[in-house]
Each structure stands twice: as C-alpha cells, then as structure tokens.
XYZ file of C-alpha atoms in Angstrom:
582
model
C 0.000 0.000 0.000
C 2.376 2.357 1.131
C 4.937 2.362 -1.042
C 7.604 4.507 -2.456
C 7.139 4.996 -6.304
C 10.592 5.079 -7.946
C 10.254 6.883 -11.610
C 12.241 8.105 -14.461
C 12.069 11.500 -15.819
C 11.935 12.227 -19.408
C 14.036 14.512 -21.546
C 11.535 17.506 -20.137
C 12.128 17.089 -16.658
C 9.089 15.586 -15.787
C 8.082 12.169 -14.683
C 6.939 9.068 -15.831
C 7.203 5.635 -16.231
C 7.909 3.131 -19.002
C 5.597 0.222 -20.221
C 8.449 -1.926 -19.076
C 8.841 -0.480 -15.830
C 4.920 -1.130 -15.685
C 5.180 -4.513 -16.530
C 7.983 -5.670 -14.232
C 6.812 -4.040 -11.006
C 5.604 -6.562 -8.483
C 4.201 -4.177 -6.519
C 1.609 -2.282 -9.135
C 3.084 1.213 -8.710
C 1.311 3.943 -10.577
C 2.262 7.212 -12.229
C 1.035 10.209 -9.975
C -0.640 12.998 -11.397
C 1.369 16.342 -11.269
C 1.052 18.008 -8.103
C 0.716 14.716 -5.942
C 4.520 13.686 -4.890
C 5.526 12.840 -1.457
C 6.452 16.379 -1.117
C 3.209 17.569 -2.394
C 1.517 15.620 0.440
C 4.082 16.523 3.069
C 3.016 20.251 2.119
C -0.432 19.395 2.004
C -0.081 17.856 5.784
C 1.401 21.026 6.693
C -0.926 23.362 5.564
C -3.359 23.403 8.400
C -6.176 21.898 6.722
C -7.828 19.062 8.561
C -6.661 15.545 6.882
C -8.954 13.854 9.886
C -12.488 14.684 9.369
C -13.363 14.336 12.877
C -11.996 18.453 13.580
C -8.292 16.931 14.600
C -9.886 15.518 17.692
C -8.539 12.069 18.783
C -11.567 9.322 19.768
C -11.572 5.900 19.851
C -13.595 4.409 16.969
C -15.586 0.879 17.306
C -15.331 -1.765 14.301
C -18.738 -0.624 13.163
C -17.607 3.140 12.831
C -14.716 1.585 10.804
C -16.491 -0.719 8.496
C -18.996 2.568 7.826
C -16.125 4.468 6.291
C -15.714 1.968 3.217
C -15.861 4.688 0.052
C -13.198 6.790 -1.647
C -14.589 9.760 -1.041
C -15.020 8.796 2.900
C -12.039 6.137 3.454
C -10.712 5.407 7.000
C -8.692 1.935 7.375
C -6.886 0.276 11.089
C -3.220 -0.404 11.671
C -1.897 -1.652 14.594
C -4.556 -0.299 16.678
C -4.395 2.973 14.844
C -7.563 4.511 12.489
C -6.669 6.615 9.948
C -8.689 8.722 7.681
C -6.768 7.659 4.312
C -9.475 9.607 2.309
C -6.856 12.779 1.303
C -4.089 10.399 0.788
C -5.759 8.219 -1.851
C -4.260 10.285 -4.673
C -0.546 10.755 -3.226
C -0.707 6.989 -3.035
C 1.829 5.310 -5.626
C 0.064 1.905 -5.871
C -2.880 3.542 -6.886
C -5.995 4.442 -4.645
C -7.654 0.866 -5.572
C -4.838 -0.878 -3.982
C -5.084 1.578 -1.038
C -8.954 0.674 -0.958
C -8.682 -2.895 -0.007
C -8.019 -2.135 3.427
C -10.614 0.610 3.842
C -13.255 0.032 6.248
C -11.355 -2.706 8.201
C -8.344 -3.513 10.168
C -5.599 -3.522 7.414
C -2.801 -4.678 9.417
C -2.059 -8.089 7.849
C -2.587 -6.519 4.675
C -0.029 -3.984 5.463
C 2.335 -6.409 6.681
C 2.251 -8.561 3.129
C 2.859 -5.794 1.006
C 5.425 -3.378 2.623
C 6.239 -3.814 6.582
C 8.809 -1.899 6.253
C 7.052 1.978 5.506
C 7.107 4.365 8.123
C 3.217 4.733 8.131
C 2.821 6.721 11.285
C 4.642 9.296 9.987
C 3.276 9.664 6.626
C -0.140 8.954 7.946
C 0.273 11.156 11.371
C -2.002 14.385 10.156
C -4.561 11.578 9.328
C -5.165 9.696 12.540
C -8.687 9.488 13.973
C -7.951 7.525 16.857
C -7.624 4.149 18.442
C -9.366 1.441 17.388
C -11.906 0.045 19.929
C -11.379 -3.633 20.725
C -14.824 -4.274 22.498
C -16.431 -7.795 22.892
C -19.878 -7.960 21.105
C -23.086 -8.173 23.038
C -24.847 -11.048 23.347
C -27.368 -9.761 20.590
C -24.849 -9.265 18.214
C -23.038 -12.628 19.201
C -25.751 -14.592 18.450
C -27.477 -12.442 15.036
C -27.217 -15.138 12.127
C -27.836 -12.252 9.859
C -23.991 -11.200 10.275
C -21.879 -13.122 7.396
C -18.700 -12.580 10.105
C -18.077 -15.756 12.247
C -17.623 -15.980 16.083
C -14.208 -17.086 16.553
C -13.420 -13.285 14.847
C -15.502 -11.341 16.629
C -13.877 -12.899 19.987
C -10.587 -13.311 18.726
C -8.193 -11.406 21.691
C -6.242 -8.115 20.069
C -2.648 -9.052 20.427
C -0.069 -7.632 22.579
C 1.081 -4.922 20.231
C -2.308 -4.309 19.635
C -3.315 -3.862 23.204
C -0.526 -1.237 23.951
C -1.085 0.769 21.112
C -4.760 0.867 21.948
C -4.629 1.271 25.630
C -1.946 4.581 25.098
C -4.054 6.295 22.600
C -6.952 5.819 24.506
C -4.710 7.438 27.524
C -4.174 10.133 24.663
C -8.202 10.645 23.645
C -9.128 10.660 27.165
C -6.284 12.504 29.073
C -6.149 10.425 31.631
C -2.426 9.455 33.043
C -0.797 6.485 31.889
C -0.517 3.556 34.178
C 3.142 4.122 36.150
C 4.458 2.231 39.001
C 4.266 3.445 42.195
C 6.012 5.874 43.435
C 7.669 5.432 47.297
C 8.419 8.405 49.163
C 12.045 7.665 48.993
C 12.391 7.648 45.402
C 10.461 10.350 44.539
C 13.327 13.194 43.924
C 14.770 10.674 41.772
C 11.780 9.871 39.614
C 10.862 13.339 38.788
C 14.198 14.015 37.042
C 14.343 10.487 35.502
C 13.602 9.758 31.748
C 10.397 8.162 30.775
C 9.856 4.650 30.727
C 10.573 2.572 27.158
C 6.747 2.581 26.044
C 6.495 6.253 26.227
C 9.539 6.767 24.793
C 8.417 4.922 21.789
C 5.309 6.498 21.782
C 7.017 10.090 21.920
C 10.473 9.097 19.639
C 8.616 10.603 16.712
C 6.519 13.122 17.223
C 5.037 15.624 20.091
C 3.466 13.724 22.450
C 2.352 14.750 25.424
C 4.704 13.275 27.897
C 2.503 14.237 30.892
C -0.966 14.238 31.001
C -3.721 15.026 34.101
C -6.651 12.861 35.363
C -9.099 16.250 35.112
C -10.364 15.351 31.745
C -11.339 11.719 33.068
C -14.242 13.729 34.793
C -17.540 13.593 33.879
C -18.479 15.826 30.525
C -19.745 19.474 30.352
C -23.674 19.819 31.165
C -25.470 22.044 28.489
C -25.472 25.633 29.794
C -29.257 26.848 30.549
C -30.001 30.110 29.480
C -32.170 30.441 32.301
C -30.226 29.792 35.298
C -28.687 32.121 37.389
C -25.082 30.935 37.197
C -23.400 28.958 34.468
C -22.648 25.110 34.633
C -18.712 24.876 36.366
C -16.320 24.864 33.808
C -14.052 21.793 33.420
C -10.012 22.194 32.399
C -7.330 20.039 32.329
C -3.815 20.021 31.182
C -0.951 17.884 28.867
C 2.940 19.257 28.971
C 5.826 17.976 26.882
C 9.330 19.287 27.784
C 9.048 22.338 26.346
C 5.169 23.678 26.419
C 2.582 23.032 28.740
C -1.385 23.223 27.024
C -4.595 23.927 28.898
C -7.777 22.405 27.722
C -11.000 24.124 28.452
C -14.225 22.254 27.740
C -17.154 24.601 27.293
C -19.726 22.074 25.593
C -20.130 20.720 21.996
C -21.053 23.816 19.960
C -20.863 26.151 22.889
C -19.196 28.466 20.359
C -16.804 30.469 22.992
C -14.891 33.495 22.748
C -11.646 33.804 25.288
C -8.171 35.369 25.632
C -5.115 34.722 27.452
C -2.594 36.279 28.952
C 0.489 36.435 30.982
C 0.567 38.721 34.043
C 3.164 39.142 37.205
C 4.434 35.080 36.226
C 0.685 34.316 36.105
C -1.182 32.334 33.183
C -4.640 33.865 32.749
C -7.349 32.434 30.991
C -10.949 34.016 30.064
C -13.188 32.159 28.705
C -16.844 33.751 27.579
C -20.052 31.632 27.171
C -23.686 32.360 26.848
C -23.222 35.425 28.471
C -21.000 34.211 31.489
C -16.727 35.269 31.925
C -15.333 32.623 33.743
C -11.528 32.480 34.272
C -8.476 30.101 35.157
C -5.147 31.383 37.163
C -2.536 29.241 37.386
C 0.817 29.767 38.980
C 3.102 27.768 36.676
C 5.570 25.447 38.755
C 8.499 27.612 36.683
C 8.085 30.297 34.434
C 6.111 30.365 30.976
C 6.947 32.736 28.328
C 5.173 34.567 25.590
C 3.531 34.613 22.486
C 0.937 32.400 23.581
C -1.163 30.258 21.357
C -4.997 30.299 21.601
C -7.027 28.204 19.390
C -10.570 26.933 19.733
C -11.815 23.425 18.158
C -15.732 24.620 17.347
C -17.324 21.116 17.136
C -16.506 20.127 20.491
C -15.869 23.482 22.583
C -12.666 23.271 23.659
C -10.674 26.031 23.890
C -6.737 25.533 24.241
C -3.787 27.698 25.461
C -0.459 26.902 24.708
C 2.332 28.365 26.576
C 5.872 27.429 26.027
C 8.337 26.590 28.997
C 11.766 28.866 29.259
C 13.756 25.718 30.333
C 12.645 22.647 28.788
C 11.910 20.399 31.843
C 8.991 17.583 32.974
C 6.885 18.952 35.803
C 5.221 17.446 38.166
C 1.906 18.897 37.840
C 0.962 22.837 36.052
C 1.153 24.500 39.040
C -1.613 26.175 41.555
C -4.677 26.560 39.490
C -7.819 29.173 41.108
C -10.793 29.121 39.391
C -12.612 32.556 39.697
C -16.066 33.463 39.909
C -18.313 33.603 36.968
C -20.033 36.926 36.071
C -22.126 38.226 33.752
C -20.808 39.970 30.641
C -21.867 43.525 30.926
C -20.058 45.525 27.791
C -17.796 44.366 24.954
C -14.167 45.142 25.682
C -11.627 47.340 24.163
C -8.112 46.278 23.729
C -4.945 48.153 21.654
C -3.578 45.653 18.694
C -0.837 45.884 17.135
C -0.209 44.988 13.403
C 1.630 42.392 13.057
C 1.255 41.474 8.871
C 0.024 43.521 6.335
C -1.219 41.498 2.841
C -3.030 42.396 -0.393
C -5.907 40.358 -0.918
C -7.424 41.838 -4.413
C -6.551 45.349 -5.807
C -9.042 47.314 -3.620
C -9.203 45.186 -0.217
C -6.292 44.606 2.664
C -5.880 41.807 4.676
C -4.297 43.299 8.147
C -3.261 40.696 10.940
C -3.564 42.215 14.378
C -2.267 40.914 17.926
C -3.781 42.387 21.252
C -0.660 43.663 23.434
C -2.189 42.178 26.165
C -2.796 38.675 24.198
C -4.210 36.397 22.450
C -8.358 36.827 21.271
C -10.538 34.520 20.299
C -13.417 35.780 18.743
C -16.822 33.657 18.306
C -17.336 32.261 15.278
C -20.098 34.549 12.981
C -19.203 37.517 15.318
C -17.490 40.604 14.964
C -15.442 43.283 16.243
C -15.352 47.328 15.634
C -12.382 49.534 14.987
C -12.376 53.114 16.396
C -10.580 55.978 14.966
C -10.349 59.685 16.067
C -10.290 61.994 13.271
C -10.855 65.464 13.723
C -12.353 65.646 17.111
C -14.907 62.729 16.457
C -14.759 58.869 16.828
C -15.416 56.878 13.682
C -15.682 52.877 14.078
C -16.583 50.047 12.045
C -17.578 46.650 12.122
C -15.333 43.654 11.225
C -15.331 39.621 10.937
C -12.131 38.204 11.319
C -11.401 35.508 8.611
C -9.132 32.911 10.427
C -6.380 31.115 9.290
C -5.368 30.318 5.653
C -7.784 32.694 3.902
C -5.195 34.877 1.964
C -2.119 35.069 4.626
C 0.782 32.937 5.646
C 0.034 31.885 9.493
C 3.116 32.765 10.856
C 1.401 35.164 13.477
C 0.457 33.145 16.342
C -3.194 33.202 16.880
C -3.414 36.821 15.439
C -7.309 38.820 14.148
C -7.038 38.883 10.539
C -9.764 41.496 9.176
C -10.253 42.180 5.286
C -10.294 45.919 4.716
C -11.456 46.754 1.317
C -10.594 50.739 0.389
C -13.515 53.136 -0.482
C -11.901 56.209 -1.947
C -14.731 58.579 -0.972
C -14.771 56.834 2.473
C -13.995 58.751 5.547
C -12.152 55.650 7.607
C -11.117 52.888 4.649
C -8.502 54.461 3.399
C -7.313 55.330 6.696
C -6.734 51.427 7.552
C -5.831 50.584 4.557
C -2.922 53.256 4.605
C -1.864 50.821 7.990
C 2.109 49.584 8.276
C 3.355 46.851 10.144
C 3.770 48.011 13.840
C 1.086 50.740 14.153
C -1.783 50.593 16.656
C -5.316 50.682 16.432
C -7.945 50.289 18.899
C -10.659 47.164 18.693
C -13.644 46.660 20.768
C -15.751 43.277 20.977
C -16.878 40.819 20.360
C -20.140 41.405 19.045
C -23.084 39.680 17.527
C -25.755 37.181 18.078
C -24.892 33.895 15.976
C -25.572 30.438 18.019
C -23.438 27.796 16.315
C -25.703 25.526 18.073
C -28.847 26.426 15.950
C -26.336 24.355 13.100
C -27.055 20.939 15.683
C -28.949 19.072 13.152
C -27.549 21.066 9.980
C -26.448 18.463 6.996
C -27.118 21.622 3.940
C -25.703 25.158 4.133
C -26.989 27.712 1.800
C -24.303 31.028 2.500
C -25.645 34.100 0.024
C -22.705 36.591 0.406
C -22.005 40.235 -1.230
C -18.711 42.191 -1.728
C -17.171 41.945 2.159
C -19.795 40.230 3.692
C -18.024 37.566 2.855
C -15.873 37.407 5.642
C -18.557 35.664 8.588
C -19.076 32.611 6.011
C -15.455 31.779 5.504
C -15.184 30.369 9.285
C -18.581 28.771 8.431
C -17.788 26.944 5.424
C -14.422 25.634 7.215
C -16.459 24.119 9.855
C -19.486 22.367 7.937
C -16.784 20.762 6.265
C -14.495 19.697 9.201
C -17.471 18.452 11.373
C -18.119 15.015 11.752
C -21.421 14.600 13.633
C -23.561 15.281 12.034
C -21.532 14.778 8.273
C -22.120 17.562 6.354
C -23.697 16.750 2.937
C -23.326 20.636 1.053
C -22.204 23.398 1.326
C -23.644 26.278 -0.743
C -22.248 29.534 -1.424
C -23.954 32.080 -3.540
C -21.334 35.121 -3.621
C -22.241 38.514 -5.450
C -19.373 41.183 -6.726
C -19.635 43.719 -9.159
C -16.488 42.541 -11.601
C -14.530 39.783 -11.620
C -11.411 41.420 -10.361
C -14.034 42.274 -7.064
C -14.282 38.557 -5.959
C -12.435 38.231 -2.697
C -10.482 34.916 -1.754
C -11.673 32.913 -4.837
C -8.552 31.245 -5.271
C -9.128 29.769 -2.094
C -12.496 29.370 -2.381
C -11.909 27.441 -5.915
C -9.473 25.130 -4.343
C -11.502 23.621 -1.359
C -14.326 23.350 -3.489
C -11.768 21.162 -6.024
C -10.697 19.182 -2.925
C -14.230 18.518 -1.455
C -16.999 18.141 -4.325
C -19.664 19.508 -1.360
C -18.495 22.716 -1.387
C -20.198 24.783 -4.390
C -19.116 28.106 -5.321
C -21.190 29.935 -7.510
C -19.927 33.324 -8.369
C -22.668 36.016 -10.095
C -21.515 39.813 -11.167
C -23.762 43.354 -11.742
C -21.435 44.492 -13.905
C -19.802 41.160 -15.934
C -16.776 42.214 -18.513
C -17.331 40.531 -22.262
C -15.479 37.501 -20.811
C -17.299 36.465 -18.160
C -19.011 33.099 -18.613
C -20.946 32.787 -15.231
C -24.064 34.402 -13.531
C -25.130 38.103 -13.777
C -27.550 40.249 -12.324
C -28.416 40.645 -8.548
C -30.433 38.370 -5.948
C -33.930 37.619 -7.325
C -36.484 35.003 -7.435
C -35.690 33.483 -10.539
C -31.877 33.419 -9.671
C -32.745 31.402 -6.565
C -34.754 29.377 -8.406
C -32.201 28.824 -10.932
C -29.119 27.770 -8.625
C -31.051 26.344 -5.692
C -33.103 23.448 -5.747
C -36.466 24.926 -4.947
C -38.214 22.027 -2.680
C -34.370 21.907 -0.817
C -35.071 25.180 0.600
C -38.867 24.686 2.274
C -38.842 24.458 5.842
C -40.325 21.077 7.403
C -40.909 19.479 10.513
C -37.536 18.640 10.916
C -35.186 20.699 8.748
C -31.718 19.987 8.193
C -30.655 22.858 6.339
C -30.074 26.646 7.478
C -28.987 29.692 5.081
C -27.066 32.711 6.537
C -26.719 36.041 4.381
C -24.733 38.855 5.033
C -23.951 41.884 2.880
C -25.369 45.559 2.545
C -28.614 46.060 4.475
C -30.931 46.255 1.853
C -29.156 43.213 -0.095
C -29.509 41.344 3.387
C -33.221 42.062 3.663
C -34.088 41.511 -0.095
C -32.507 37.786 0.449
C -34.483 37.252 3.750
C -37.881 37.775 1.586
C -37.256 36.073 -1.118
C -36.041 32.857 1.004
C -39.110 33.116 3.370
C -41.016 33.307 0.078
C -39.257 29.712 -0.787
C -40.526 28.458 2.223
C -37.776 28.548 4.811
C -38.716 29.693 8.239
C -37.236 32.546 10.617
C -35.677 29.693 12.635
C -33.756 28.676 10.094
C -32.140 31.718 8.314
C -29.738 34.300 10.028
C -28.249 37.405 8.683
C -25.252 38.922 9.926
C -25.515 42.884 10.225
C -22.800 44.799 11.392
C-alpha cells in the first residue's frame, strides 16, 4: 500500500514511467498525477487543513464506525490499533488508490504487513489519525445475530499484545487520563521526577510531540449544556498535557458552545478568560516555573474546547501545572476594548487589505459569525466600524500566532477605509468586541448550508464553510455559497475558495456579477427570485418538521433584507435563516 514509487524522468524534466517499468513491477506502482509527490503531500499535511475529518480531535472508533467508512470519497482503514482517515491520501498513493482501498473500512494490518512492513506509516499517515481502534467484545445480541456473514471465533478473537498497547496509550491520549506508572515510594520520589520516561512512552514520543505528561481532570464527567435560564453557568471543566518544552490547557465549554476567550500572561501568572452564553469565567494558574510569551490560543468549534499553549523557558517535565484558582463567573456587561498591534500587512485583491492584528495584552478569540469594531479619532470625532475576522489560511501565511485577521477593502470617498488601509506593520489601532448574536448551536442538526454573500460580507461565512466541512457529527452533505461582486477582479479569496471546493466536491461556489466584462461566462444580475430558483433546488429550501438545512446572508442592508424575503417566500422559516448585520 504504502509504497515509495521510484520513476524516471523524461528529456523535459518531468516524470513518468515506461511500459516496461509497468510490466515488471511486483508491486503495481502507478504514475502520480502532477502536483501529488511525497512532497506535495508533506506540504499538504502542513498546511493546516484538517486531513482527519473528525476536527483533529482524537476518539476511539468501534469496528462498526470503521467498516462505515468503506468509500473513496469517505475512506478510513486500522493499523496496529491505529484509524486513519486515508481519504486525502488516496491520490498521493503510488500503488494507486484501488490498492489503497482494499483495506478501507477494516483492520488492514495483515494486509499492510504482506505488502510493505517496512514503511514508516505513522509518519506519513500522522495528520490523518482518527484515533484508536476500539477492541470491544460484542453483546450477546450481536453474538448470536445469524444475519452477520462474520463468524464468532473473529468477533472474539483477543487483540494481540502490540495491539493492546497501542490501543490502551491512545486511549490514555483521547481521554487525558495518566498512563498507568508504578508506584512511586516516598524515597524515590526526587529521583523519579528528574528520571527519563519509561521505554513505552519513549516509543510512543520518539517521533513526534506527544504529550509526555498528562492530568486525570479530563477523566471527569463531561460538560452539562449551559441553561439560558439559570442564574449561574454550569462549572467549567479544564485540564492540562505538557511535553518538555510547552505546557497546554484544555477548556471544555460544551459541543457547539461556540466560545470566545483570551489569554494572557501577568506578574508570572497564566490567565485564561473564557466567555459563554453570556457568562466570563476564568483560570489562574501559577506555573511550577516560568512560561513565556507569544501564547497560542485556538478553539476546536465542534466540540468546545478552547486551548492555550504556553511554552516553557527551560525545557523540563513537571510534576503537575502549578496552583490553578478558578474565579467566579459573572455576567458579561459591555464588549471590551483592547490596543492591537499589526503584526502582517497582505493584499488580498486590488481594492481590499488583509491586516493581521495581535492584542498587546494577548491572544483573542473571537466567536465564530461575530465581529469586532475599529475606532478611529479623526478630527475631534470617533469613527468605528464593524469587522469579521477571517481565520487562518484565507489569503495570509500563518506565521502570526493566533493573530485577528480582518479584510479591509478601500472606499476612496470613504472617511475611515482608506485610513486602515494606509496601515504599516507596527502601528496601533484600537478594537472593541466581540459582538453579535450567531448560536453555532442552531447548526445541531444542519447536513445543507446555503451562504448568500455580497462584496465583504463575505468574511462571517469563511469560518462557516471551514467548519461544515471539518465536522463530523452530524456529516455535512453541502455546502452552498452564492457570492455577489460587481467585476470579476471584485471577488475576494476565490482562489481559495476554488481550491476547497476542487478538494471537497460539497463545497459549491457559484460566483454572479452586476457588472460582468465581455469575458465572463458565469451568472449576472443581482439576488432575485428566478436566480434562486435557478441555482437552488427549490423544494431543498422549504422548511419542514424537521429541517436539516439553514442559510445565513450577510452583505449591505438592503441586499440582506431583499434575500431574507425572497427565502421566506421559498418556504424557509425565521428559525432557520440568520443574517449577519454589522
């Protein structure tokens, strides 16, 4: 399966391989298509984007899971204990994704091992891993049901050794909970907390970043659903992994909680905020030695979890993260204001600026669909406007640390535009927020998206599109952008937006222009019935009992509110449409 495709290049450069080559291989390599080398999928790995499907989380998965994911469009496959989403990979592979298919949807270990034991999958797989694979006896029902072709002796048959370990660290992994260790007496603890760690964790570690220390919070029970009625929120669960050199806290906030946060280091204190449904709660720890800045705040949307990593100024093992005081929650009053600094500065078409901000203070993480507002003082009088930030990978390399990245597009007869868009690396500005009223949780049931976008507005569907896509529960089935400009040259990000919609076929783009140049092939006009009508399937859009579809719109306020009429004309409901105005 995993094999190394040795080719010969032409008189061009390029590379193929001869009918004799083809003949004599024993091991069916193929020619890859341009654009799919080993270093093609190294980079691809790299990039950010999530290879998993699952949002990057790792979960045990059962046999039945497994044996669900048989397709090449949805491929996952077990090895050693290990389930991998192979789906991405299927292309980069140079026997061909049919040979790569015969192990998808099962345990593919003995397959592995008779065609090439000797490739480092973990490594070339690593961005792909879903978790461990679940060895769990069947229940008598499913023992005994004569409908299953599978016998009985496999269904009981004992996971070896190898097997066992593999499954029972990853699991330690998924769950946080810390691994099984000997004890400890009194008299040899000094020397066991400068002592290396044992041979299975070392092998676990050798080749990657693994935690090496992990605590027993996350083994708690899970995060109740907040009630909006209640007079305080549900307590807020944390826990914490460390490697040598950075130590990460987890904060669980509840599947589709949607938070917003920041963090911060203060006097040799790590600060955490974390904002939910209306409550602040935050986390001080005093670190057992001292952490240093930038820090790293990231948020996984499917599940909630918000994570801080700090990194260590002496690489050392701790024995735990330090003191930890959890503060009392209060209501959010007012949005906050905070000075940012600009970090990056990049052009992302010939009228619109992509600036990358960091608070001084910290790190922000801003709820996803919601905004924040710029102020300006020009001539005695404070001007402010609204602003989505787009995330990572939308037009910017990420090499600023968990930075606000807001598109500015220039309006010459604009009184604050041109102001930001006149911006250099290392001036300040002042943002307030976050504001706005999406609930990611109203997307609970959502399998179709339908995103209806104009000029800037944009910017709140970009984080929305990268999450219908990532989630796994439910599987998103399409995702539906309608995206008005006035030219071609006005159509923000499409490069980006052209690729993932290459790369997943349930992403649809469809681009339509007022003002089309004599080469434009694609949709004209503006939002109307018949356009709808045209591009959308017209029973998709009527609103049922159970709906599993939701459309969001955001653009100029009178574009916004034509597009809520005529989709309430379709047949969709209030409940299941939101616009985004600034």
């Amino acid at each position: 399966m995993f094999c190394c495709c040795l080719q010969h290049k032409n008189n061009s450069g390029s590379e193929t391989s001869t009918d004799s080559e083809t003949q004599s291989n024993p091991r069916n390599k193929c020619a890859l298509q341009p654009g799919h080398s080993l270093m093609d999928w190294i980079r691809l790995g790299n990039s950010g984007k999530d290879l998993t499907g699952v949002g990057g989380r790792i979960r045990p998965v059962t046999h039945t899971e497994l044996a669900a994911h048989n397709t090449q469009k949805d491929a996952w496959l077990a090895i050693r204990g290990r389930v991998y989403n192979i789906t991405h990979y299927l292309p980069y592979h140079p026997g061909g994704p049919e040979e790569l298919m015969r192990g998808a949807g099962m345990d593919a270990t003995q397959l592995f091992d008779k065609v090439h034991p000797w490739v480092n999958y973990d490594s070339l797989l690593a961005k792909c891993l879903v978790g461990p694979l679940r060895y769990d006896l069947p229940d008598a029902e499913e023992l005994f049901d004569t409908s299953s072709p599978s016998s009985k002796s496999d269904r009981l048959r004992e996971p070896s050794k190898a097997q066992e370990l593999v499954r029972k660290s990853m699991e330690n992994l998924a769950n946080c909970i810390t691994p099984v260790r000997k004890k400890i007496s009194n008299k040899s603890e000094e020397n066991a907390k400068g002592s290396p760690p044992s041979k299975i964790m070392q092998s676990l570690i050798q080749s990657s970043d693994l935690p090496v220390s992990i605590s027993r919070r996350a083994a708690a029970s899970p995060v109740k659903k907040a009630d909006k009625n209640t007079e305080t929120p549900t307590p807020m669960r944390y826990d914490w992994i460390q490697t040598s050199t950075k130590l990460t806290i987890s904060v669980y906030t509840g599947p589709l909680a949607n938070p917003g946060g920041c963090a911060r280091i203060t006097d040799g204190f790590l600060l955490i905020e974390v904002a939910t449904n209306g409550w602040l709660r935050t986390l001080k720890i005093t670190p057992e030695a001292t952490l240093q800045e930038p820090l790293q705040l990231r948020v996984f949307a499917e599940s909630g979890k918000v994570e801080v990593i700090a990194r260590k100024v002496e690489s050392s093992l701790w024995k735990g993260c330090g003191e930890v005081v959890l503060g009392v929650p209060k209501k959010i009053s007012s949005p906050r204001t905070m000075e940012c600094r600009i970090m990056r500065v990049d052009r992302v078409s010939h009228d619109t600026t992509l600036l990358s901000l960091t608070p001084k203070a910290g790190p922000v993480l801003v709820p996803l669909g919601h905004h924040v507002r710029i102020h300006e003082q020009m001539e005695g009088s404070e001007l402010v406007r609204s602003y989505t930030p787009v995330g990572e990978g939308w037009g910017a390399t990420d090499d600023v640390l968990s930075a606000l990245r807001l598109a500015v597009k220039k309006y010459d007869s604009g009184a604050m535009s041109p102001l930001l868009a006149s911006l250099k690396i290392s001036d300040v500005v002042t943002l307030s927020g976050p504001y706005g009223n999406f609930e990611l949780s109203k997307l609970k049931t959502v399998k179709v998206m339908y995103l209806i976008a104009a000029g800037t507005g944009i910017t709140p569907m970009l984080g929305l599109v990268k999450f219908m896509l990532a989630r796994s529960n439910p599987r998103c089935e399409r995702v539906h952008l309608l995206f008005f400009n006035k030219t071609e040259q006005d159509i923000l990000f499409n490069d980006i937006l052209e690729d993932i919609a290459k790369e997943d076929d349930r992403f649809v783009v469809t681009n339509i222009l007022s003002n089309a140049g004599p080469s434009w092939i694609g949709h004209t006009g503006r939002i109307s019935k018949e356009l709808l009508k045209n591009i959308f399937d017209k029973d998709s859009m009527k609103c049922y009992t159970k709906c599993t579809h939701y459309a969001c719109i955001c653009g100029p306020n009178e574009f916004t509110h034509t597009s809520l009429d005529l989709l309430k004309q379709e047949g969709m409901k209030d409940n299941c449409l939101h616009a985004f105005m600034g």
